[in-house]
mmCIF file of C-alpha atoms in Angstrom:
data_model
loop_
_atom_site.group_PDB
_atom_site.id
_atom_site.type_symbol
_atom_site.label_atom_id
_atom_site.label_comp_id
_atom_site.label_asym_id
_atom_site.label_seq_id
_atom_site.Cartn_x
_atom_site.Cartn_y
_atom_site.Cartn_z
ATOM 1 C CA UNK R 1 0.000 0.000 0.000
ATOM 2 C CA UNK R 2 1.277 3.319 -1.086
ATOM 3 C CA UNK R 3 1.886 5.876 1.981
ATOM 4 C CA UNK R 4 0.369 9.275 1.199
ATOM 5 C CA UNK R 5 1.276 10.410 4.875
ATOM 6 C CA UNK R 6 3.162 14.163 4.573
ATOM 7 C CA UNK R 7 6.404 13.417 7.289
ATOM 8 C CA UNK R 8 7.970 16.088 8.843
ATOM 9 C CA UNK R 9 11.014 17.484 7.062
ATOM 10 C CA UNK R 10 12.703 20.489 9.175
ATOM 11 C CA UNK R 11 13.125 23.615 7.460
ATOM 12 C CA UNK R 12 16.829 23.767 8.732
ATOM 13 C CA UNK R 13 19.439 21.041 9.746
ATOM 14 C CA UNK R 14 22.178 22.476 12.339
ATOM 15 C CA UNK R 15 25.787 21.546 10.548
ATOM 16 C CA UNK R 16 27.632 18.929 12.904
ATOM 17 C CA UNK R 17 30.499 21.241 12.865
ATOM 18 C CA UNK R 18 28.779 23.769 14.327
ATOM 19 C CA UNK R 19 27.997 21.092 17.235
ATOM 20 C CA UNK R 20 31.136 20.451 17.546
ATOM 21 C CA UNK R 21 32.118 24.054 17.785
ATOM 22 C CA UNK R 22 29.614 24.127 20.597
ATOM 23 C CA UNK R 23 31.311 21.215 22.239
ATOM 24 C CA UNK R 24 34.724 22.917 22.042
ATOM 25 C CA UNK R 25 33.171 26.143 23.571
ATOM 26 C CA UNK R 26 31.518 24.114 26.374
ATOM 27 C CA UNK R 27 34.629 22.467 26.985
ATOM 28 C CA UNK R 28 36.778 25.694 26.877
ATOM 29 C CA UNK R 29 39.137 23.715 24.135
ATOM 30 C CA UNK R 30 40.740 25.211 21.091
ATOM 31 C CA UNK R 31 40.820 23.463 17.537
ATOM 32 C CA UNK R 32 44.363 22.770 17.863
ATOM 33 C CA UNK R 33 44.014 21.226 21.078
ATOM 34 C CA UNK R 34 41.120 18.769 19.588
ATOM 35 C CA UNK R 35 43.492 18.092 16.770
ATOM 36 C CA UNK R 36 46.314 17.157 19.317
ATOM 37 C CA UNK R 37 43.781 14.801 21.068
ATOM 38 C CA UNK R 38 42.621 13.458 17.944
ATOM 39 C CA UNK R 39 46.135 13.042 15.585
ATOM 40 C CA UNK R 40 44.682 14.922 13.349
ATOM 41 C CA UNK R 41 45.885 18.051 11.406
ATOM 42 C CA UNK R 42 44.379 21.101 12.626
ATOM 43 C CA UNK R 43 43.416 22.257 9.038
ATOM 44 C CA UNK R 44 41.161 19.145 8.917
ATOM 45 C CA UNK R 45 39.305 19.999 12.550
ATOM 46 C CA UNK R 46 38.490 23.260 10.989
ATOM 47 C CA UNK R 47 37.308 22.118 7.851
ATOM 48 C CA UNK R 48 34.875 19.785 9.620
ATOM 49 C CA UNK R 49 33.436 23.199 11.651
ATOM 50 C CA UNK R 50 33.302 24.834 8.597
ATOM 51 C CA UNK R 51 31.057 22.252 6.928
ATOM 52 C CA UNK R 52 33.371 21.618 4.125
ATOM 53 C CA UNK R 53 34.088 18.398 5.328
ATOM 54 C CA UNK R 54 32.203 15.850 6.428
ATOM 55 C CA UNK R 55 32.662 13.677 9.526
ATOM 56 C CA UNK R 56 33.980 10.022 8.208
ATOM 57 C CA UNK R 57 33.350 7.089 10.373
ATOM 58 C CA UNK R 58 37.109 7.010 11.229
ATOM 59 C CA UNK R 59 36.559 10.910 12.616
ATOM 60 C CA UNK R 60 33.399 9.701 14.606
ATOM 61 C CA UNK R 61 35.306 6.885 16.682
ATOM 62 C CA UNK R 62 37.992 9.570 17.655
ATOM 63 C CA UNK R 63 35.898 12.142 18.909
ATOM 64 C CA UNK R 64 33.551 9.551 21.033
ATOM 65 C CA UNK R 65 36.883 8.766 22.491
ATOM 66 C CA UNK R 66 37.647 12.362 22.915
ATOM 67 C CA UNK R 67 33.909 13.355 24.344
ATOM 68 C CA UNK R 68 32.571 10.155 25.070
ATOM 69 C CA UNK R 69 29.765 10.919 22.832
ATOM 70 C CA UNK R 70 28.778 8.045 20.603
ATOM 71 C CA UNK R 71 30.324 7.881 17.352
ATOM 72 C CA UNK R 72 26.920 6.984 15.858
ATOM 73 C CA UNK R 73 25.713 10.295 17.121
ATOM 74 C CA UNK R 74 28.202 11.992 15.205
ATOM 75 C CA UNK R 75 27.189 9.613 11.993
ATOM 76 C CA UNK R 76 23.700 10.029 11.852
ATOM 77 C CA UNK R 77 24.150 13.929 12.712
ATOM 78 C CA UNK R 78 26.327 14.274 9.268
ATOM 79 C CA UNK R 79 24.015 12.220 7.128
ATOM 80 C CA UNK R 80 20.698 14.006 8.117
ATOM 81 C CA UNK R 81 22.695 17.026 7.677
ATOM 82 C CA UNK R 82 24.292 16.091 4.328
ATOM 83 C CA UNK R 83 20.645 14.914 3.229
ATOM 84 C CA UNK R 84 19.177 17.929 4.287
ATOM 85 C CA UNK R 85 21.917 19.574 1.746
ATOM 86 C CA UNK R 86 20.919 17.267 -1.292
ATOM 87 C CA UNK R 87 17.088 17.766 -0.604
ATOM 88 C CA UNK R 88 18.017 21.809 -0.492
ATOM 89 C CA UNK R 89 19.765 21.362 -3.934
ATOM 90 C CA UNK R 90 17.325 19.276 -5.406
ATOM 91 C CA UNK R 91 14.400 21.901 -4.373
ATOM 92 C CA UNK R 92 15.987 24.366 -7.118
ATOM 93 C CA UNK R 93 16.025 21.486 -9.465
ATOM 94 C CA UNK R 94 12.490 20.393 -8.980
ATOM 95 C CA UNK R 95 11.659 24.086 -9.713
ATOM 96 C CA UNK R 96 12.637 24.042 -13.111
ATOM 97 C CA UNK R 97 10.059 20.683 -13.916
ATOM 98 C CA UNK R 98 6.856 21.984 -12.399
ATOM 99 C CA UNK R 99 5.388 22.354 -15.371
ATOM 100 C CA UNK R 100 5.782 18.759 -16.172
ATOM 101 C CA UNK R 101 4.806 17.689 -13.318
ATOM 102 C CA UNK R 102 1.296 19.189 -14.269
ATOM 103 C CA UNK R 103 0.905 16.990 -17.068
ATOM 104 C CA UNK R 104 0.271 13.874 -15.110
ATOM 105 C CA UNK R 105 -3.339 12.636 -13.959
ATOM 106 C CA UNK R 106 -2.772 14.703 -10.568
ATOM 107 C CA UNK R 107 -6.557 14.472 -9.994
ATOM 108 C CA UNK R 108 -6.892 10.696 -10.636
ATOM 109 C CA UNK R 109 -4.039 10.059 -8.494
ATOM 110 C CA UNK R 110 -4.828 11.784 -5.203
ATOM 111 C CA UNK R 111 -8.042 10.079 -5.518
ATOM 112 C CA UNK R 112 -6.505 6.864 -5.227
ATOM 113 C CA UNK R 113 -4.684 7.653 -2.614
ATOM 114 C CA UNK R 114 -1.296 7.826 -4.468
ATOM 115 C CA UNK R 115 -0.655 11.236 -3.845
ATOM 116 C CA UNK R 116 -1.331 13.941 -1.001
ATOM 117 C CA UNK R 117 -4.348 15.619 -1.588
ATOM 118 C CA UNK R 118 -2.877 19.017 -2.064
ATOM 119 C CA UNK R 119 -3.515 21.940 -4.677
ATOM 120 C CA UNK R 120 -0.815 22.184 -7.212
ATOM 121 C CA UNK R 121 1.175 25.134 -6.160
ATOM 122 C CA UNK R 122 4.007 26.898 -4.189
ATOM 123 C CA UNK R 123 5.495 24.445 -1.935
ATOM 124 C CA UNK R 124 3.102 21.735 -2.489
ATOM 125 C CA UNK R 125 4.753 21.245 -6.045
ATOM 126 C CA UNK R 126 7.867 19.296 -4.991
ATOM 127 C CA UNK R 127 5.983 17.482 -2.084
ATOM 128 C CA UNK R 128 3.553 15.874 -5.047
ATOM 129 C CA UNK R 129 6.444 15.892 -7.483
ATOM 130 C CA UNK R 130 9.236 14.004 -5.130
ATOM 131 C CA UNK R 131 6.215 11.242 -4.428
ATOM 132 C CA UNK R 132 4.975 10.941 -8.013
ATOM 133 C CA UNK R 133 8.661 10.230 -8.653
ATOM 134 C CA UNK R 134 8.403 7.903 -5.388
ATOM 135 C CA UNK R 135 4.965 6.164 -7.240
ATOM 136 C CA UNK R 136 7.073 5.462 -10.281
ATOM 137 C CA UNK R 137 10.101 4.646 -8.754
ATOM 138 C CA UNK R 138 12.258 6.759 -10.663
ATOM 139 C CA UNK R 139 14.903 9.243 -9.345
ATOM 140 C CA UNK R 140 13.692 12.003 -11.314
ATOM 141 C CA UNK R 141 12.122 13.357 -14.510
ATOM 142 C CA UNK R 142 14.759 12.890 -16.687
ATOM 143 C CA UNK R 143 14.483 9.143 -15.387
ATOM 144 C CA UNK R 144 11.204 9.338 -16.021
ATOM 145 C CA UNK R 145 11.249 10.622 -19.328
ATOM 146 C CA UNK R 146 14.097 7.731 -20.096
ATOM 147 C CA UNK R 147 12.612 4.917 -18.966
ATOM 148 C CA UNK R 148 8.356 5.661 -19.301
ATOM 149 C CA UNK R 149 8.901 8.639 -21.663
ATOM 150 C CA UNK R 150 10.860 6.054 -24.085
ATOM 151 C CA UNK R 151 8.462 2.954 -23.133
ATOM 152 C CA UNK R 152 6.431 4.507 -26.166
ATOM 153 C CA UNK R 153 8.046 3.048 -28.691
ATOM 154 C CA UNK R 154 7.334 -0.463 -27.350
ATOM 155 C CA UNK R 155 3.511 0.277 -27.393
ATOM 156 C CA UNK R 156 1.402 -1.432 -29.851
ATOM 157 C CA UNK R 157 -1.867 -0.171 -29.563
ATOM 158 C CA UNK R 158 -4.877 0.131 -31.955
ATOM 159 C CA UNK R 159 -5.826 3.551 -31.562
ATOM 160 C CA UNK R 160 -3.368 5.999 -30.339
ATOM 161 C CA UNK R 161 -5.311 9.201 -28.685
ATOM 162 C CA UNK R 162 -4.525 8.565 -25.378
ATOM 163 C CA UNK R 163 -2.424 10.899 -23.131
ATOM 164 C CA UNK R 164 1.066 9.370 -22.604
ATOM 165 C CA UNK R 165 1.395 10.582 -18.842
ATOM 166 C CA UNK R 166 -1.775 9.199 -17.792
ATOM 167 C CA UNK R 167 -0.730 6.128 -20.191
ATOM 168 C CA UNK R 168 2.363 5.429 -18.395
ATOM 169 C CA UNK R 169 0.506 6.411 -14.803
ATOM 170 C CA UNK R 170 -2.379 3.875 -15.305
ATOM 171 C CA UNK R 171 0.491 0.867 -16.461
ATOM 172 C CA UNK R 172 2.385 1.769 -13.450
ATOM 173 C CA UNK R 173 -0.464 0.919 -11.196
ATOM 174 C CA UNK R 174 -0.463 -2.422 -12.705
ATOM 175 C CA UNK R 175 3.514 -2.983 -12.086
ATOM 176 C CA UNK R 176 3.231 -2.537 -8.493
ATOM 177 C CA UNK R 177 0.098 -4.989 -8.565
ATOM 178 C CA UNK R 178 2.472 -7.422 -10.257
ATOM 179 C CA UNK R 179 5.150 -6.819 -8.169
ATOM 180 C CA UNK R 180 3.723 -8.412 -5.390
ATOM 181 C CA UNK R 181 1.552 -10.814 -6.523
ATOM 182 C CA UNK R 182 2.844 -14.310 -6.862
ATOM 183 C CA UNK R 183 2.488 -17.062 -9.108
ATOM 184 C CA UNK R 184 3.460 -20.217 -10.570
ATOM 185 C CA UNK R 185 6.335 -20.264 -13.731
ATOM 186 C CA UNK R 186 4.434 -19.510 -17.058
ATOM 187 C CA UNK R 187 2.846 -23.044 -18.624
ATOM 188 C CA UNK R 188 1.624 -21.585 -22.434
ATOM 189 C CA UNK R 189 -0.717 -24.895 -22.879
ATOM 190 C CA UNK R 190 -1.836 -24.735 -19.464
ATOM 191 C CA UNK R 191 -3.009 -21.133 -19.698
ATOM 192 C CA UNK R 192 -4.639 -21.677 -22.993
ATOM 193 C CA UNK R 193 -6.753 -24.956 -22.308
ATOM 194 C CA UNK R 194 -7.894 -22.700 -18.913
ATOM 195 C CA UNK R 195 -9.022 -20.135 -21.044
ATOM 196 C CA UNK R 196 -12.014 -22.393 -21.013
ATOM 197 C CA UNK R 197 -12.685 -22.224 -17.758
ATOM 198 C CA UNK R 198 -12.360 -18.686 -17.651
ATOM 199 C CA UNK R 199 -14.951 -18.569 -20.243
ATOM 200 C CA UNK R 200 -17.846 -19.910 -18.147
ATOM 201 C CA UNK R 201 -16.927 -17.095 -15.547
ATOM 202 C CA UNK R 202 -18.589 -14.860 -17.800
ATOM 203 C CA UNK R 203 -21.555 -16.605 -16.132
ATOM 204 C CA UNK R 204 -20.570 -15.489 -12.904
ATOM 205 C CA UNK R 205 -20.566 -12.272 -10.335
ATOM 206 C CA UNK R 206 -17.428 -10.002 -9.842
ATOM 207 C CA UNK R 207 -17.372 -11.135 -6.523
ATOM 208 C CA UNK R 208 -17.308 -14.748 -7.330
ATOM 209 C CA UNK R 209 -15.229 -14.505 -11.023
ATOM 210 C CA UNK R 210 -12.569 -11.502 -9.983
ATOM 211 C CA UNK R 211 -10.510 -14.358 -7.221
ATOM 212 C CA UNK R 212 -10.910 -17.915 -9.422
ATOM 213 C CA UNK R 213 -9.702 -15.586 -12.171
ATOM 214 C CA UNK R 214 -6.854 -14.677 -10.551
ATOM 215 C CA UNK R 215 -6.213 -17.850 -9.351
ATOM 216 C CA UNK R 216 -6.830 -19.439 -11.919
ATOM 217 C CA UNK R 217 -4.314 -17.184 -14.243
ATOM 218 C CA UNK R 218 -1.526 -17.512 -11.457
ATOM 219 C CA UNK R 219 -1.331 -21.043 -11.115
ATOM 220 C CA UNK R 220 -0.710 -21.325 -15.102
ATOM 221 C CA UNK R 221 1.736 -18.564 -14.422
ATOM 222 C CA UNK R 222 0.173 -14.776 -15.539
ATOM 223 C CA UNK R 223 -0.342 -12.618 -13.616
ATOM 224 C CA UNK R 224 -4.113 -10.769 -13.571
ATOM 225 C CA UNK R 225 -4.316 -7.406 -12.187
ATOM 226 C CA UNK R 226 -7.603 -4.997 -12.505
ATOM 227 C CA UNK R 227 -6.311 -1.052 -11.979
ATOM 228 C CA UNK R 228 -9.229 1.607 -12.332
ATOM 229 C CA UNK R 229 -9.144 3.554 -15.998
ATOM 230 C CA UNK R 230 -7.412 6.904 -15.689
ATOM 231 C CA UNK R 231 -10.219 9.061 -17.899
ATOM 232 C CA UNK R 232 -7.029 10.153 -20.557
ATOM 233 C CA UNK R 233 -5.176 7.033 -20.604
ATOM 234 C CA UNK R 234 -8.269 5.259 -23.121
ATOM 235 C CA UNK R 235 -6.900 2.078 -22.464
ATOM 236 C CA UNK R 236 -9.612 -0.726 -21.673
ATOM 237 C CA UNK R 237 -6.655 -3.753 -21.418
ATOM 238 C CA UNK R 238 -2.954 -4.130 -21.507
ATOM 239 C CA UNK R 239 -0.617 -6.990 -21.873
ATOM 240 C CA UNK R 240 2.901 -7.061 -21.166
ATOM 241 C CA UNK R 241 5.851 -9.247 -19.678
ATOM 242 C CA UNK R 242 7.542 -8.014 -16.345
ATOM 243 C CA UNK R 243 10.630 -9.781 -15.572
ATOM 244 C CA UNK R 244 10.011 -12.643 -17.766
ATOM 245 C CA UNK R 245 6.313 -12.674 -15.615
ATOM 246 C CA UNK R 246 2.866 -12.405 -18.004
ATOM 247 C CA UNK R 247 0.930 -9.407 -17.271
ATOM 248 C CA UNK R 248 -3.082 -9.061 -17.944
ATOM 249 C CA UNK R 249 -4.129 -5.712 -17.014
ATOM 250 C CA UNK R 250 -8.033 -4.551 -17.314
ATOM 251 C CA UNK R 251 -9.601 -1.282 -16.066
ATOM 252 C CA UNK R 252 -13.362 -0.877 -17.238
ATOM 253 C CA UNK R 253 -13.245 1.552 -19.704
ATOM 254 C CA UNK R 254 -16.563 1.127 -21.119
ATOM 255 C CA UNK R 255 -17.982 -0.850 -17.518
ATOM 256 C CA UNK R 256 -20.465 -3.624 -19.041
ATOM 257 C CA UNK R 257 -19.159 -7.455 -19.361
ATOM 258 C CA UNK R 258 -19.200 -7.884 -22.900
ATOM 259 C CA UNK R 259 -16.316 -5.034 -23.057
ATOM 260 C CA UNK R 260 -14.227 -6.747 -20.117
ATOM 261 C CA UNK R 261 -14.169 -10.148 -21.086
ATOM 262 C CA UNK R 262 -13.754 -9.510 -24.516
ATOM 263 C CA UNK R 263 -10.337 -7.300 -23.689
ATOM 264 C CA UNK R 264 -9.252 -9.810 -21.038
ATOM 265 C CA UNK R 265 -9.302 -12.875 -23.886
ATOM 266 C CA UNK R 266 -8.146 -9.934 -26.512
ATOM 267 C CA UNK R 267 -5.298 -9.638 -24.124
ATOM 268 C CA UNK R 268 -4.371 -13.246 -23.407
ATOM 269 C CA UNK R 269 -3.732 -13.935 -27.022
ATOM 270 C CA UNK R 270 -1.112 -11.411 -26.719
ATOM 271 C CA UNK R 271 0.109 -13.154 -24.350
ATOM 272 C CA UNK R 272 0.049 -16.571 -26.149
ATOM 273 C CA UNK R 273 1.125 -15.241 -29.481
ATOM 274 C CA UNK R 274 2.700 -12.573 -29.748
ATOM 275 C CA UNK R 275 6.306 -10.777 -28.914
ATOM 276 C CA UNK R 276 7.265 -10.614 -25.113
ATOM 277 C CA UNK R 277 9.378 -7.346 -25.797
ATOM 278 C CA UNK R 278 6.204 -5.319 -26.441
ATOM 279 C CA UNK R 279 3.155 -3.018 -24.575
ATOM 280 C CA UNK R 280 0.021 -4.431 -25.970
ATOM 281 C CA UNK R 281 -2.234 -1.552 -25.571
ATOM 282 C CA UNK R 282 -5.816 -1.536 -26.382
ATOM 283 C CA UNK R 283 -9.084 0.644 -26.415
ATOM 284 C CA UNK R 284 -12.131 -0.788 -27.385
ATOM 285 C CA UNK R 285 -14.243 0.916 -30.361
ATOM 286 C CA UNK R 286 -10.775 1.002 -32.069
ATOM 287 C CA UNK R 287 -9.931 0.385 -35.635
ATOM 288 C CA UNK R 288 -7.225 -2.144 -35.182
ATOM 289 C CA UNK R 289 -4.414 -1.848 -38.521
ATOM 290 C CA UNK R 290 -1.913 -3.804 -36.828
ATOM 291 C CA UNK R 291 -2.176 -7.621 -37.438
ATOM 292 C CA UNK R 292 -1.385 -8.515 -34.187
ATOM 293 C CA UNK R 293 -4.510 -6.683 -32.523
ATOM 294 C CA UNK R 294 -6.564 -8.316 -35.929
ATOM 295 C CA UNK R 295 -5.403 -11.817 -34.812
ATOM 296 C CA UNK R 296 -6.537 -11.054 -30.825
ATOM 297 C CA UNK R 297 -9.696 -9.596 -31.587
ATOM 298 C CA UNK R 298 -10.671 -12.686 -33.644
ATOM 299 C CA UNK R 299 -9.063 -15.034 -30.968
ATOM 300 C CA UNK R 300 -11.092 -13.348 -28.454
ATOM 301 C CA UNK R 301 -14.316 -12.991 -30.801
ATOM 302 C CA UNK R 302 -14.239 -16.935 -31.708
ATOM 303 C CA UNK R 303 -13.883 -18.020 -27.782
ATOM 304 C CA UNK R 304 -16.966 -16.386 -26.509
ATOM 305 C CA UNK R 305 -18.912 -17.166 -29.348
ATOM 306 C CA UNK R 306 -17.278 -19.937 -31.754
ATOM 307 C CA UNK R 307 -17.310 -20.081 -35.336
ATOM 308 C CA UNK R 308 -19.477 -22.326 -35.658
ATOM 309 C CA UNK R 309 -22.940 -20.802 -33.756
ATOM 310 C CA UNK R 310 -21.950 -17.343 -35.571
ATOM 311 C CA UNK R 311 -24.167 -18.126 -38.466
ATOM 312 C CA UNK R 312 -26.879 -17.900 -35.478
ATOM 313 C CA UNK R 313 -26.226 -14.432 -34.299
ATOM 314 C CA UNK R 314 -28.322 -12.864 -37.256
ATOM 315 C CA UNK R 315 -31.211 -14.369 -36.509
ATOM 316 C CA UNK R 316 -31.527 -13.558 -32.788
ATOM 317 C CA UNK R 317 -34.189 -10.432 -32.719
ATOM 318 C CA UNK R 318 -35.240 -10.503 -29.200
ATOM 319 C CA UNK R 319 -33.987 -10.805 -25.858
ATOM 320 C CA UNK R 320 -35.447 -13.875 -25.138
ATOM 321 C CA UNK R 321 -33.829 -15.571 -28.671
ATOM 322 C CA UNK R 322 -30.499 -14.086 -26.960
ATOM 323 C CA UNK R 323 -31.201 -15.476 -23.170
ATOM 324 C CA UNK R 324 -31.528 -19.013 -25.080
ATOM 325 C CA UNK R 325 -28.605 -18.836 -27.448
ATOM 326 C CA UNK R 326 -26.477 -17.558 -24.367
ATOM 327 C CA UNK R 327 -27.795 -20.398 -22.503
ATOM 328 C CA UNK R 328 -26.899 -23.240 -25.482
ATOM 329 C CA UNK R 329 -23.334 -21.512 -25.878
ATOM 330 C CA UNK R 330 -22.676 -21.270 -21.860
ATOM 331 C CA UNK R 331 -21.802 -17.483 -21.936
ATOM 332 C CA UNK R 332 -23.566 -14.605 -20.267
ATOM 333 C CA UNK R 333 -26.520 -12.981 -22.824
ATOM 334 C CA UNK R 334 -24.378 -9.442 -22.605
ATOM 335 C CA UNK R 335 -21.367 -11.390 -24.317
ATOM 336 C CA UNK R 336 -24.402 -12.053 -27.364
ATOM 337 C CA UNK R 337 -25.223 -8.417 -26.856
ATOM 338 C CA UNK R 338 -22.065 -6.811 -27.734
ATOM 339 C CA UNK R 339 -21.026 -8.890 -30.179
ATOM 340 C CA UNK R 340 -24.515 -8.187 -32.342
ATOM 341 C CA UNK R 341 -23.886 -4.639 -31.945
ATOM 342 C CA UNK R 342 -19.999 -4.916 -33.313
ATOM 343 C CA UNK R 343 -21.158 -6.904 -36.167
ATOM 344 C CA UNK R 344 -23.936 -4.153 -36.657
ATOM 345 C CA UNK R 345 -26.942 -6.947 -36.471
ATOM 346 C CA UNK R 346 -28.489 -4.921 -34.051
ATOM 347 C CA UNK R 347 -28.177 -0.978 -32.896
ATOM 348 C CA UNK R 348 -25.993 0.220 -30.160
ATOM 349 C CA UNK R 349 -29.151 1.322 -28.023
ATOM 350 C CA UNK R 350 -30.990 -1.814 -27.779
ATOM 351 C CA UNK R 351 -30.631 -4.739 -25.577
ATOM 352 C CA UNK R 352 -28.217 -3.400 -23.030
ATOM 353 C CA UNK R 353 -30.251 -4.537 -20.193
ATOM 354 C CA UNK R 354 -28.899 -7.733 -21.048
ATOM 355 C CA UNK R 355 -25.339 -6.903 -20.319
ATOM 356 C CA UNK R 356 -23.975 -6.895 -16.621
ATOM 357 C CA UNK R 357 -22.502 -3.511 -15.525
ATOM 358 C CA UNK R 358 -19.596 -3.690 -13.195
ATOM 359 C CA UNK R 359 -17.830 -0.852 -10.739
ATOM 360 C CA UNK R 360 -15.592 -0.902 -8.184
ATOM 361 C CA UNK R 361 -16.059 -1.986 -4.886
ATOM 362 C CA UNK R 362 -12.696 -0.717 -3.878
ATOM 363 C CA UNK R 363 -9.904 1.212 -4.941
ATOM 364 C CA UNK R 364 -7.130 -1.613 -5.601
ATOM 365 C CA UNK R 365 -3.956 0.263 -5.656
ATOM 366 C CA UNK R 366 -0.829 -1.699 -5.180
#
C-alpha cells in the first residue's frame, strides 16, 4: 500500500560542525588542542566546523573517544545534515520541472490515494512531485522521461489518442500490482486450455469470477491485475511481460461485461502469441491496422462465441432468442449483446439490459 502520509522534514538542519564548535566552547578547548587529542591536522578539525568536510566514520570513533559521545551520534548527525543539503539542492532542481509535473493525472491520483491531496502550487509542487517520482520509482524526470517517456516506442496499440502521462501512470499501477503478486512459472498450454474455464466465468458475479480468475491465471503462471481507468489514458486492457512474468491488465473503460471479457481474452492472445518485448495496448471501439490486434480480436471474438454458432447471431431479434442462445453456448446474454452490436446486427441502443454492468467496490492500488 502506497503511503500518502506528509512526514515532517525540518526547514533547517544544524551543521555537525557547528555542534562540535559548541562542544569545544563548552569544553573551553581550542581546535588545535582537539586536533592534538585526535592526531589529526588542525586544518582538517576546521574544515569539519566549517562544513566543508564531512565527519567520516574514522573521525566519529575519535571524537567519542575524545567526548565520550557516541560515534553513531556523530554519523547520523552528518548524514541528516548532508541529506538535508541534497534535498536543499534538489528543491531548485524540482523548480525548473513543475510544469511537467502538471501533465500527469494529478486528480486521478490523489483520488486513489497515491498522492497527497494538495492543490498544485508553491510548496506543495515538490511534495507531489518528489512522491509521483516515489509512485514510479524513478529518481527524477529525466528518469522518467528515459525509462516511461521512451516505453512509447514499445507500445502497440490500436488507436493511439490517449495521453502518454496518464498512459504510463495507469500501467504503473499495474507494475506494483504485479510486483507483489505471486504465481506459478508460465505453462503456455496450461493457460490456454484454462481459457475455457475462464470462459464460463462470464456466467458469474465479480465477486465470485474476480478471485478464481486470478487464481486461476496464477497457477498457469500470468499474472491478472484490474487497476481503475485513468479518464485520458483510453486504455480498456494491456498486456505485457515483467521480468520474464505475463501481465493481464483490465480497467473498465466502457464498464459492461461484454467489453471486459472480450479485452481480457483480446489480451491473453497477446500473451500466447505474440512478442514478449512489447506493450500491448488496447481501447475498445478502435480500428485495429496492426495484425497482431486483428489476430486477438478474432481469438477473443471466436472463444466467446465460436465459429461455428456465428451463423446464429443474425437471426436472434429478441432478448429472449439471446437469453436461449447464451444459454446453449454457456456465456452470459451481454457477451451475445455486444457482439450483435460490433457486427452491426443490431443498434448500439438496444438490448443493453442484457449486459452486466460492473464498478468498483474498492480502490485496488498496489
Amino acid at each position: 500500500m502506497i503511503d500518502t502520509r506528509i512526514r515532517y522534514q525540518p526547514a533547517t538542519v544544524t551543521a555537525p560542525g557547528e555542534t562540535l564548535a559548541d562542544l569545544l566552547e563548552e569544553q573551553c578547548m581550542t581546535q588545535t588542542e582537539l586536533a592534538h587529542r585526535m592526531g589529526r591536522p588542525v586544518k582538517t578539525i576546521n574544515e569539519i566546523i566549517k562544513g566543508k568536510a564531512a565527519i567520516t566514520p574514522e573521525t566519529a570513533l575519535q571524537l567519542e573517544k575524545v567526548f565520550t559521545t557516541p560515534a553513531a551520534y556523530w554519523l547520523n548527525h552528518e548524514a541528516h545534515y548532508r541529506a538535508y543539503l541534497a534535498r536543499r539542492n534538489e528543491d531548485d532542481d524540482l523548480a525548473a520541472w513543475h510544469n511537467w509535473l502538471d501533465r500527469h493525472p494529478l486528480k486521478e491520483l490523489k483520488t486513489l490515494d497515491i498522492l497527497p491531496d494538495l492543490y498544485s502550487r508553491g510548496k506543495n509542487k515538490n511534495i507531489l512531485l518528489r512522491r509521483l517520482l516515489h509512485f514510479f520509482g524513478v529518481a527524477s524526470p529525466t528518469e522518467w522521461e528515459n525509462f516511461y517517456g521512451n516505453m512509447k516506442t514499445a507500445y502497440r496499440r490500436n488507436k493511439d489518442q490517449s495521453d502518454p502521462y496518464a498512459t504510463a501512470a495507469w500501467l504503473r499501477l499495474g507494475e506494483l500490482q504485479a510486483a507483489s503478486a505471486s504465481c506459478a512459472p508460465f505453462d503456455r498450454q496450461r493457460f490456454d486450455a484454462a481459457l475455457h474455464e475462464i470462459r464460463t466465468f462470464t456466467l458469474l458475479p465479480p465477486e465470485d469470477f474476480e478471485p478464481r480468475l486470478k487464481a486461476l491465471c496464477a497457477a498457469t503462471g500470468v499474472i491478472v491485475a484490474l487497476v481503475p481507468a485513468i479518464p485520458r489514458a483510453r486504455v480498456s486492457g494491456a498486456a505485457r511481460w515483467l521480468n520474464n512474468r505475463p501481465l493481464i491488465q483490465l480497467s473498465l473503460y466502457g464498464k459492461t461485461n461484454d467489453r471486459f471479457w472480450f479485452t481480457f481474452f483480446h489480451e491473453a492472445c497477446h500473451i500466447l502469441k505474440h512478442s514478449h518485448k512489447l506493450v500491448y495496448l488496447d481501447e475498445l471501439d478502435g480500428d485495429p491496422s496492426e495484425p497482431e490486434e486483428q489476430e486477438a480480436d478474432r481469438f477473443a471474438a471466436n472463444l466467446l462465441i465460436p465459429p461455428e454458432y456465428a451463423a446464429e447471431l443474425p437471426t436472434l431479434r429478441s432478448k429472449e432468442a439471446v437469453r436461449t442462445f447464451a444459454g446453449h453456448i454457456g456465456v452470459h446474454p451481454g457477451i451475445v449483446v455486444g457482439r450483435l452490436q460490433h457486427d452491426n446486427e443490431i443498434e448500439k441502443s438496444w438490448m443493453n439490459d442484457l449486459k452486466a454492468t460492473f464498478t468498483w467496490r474498492e480502490t485496488p492500488v498496489g
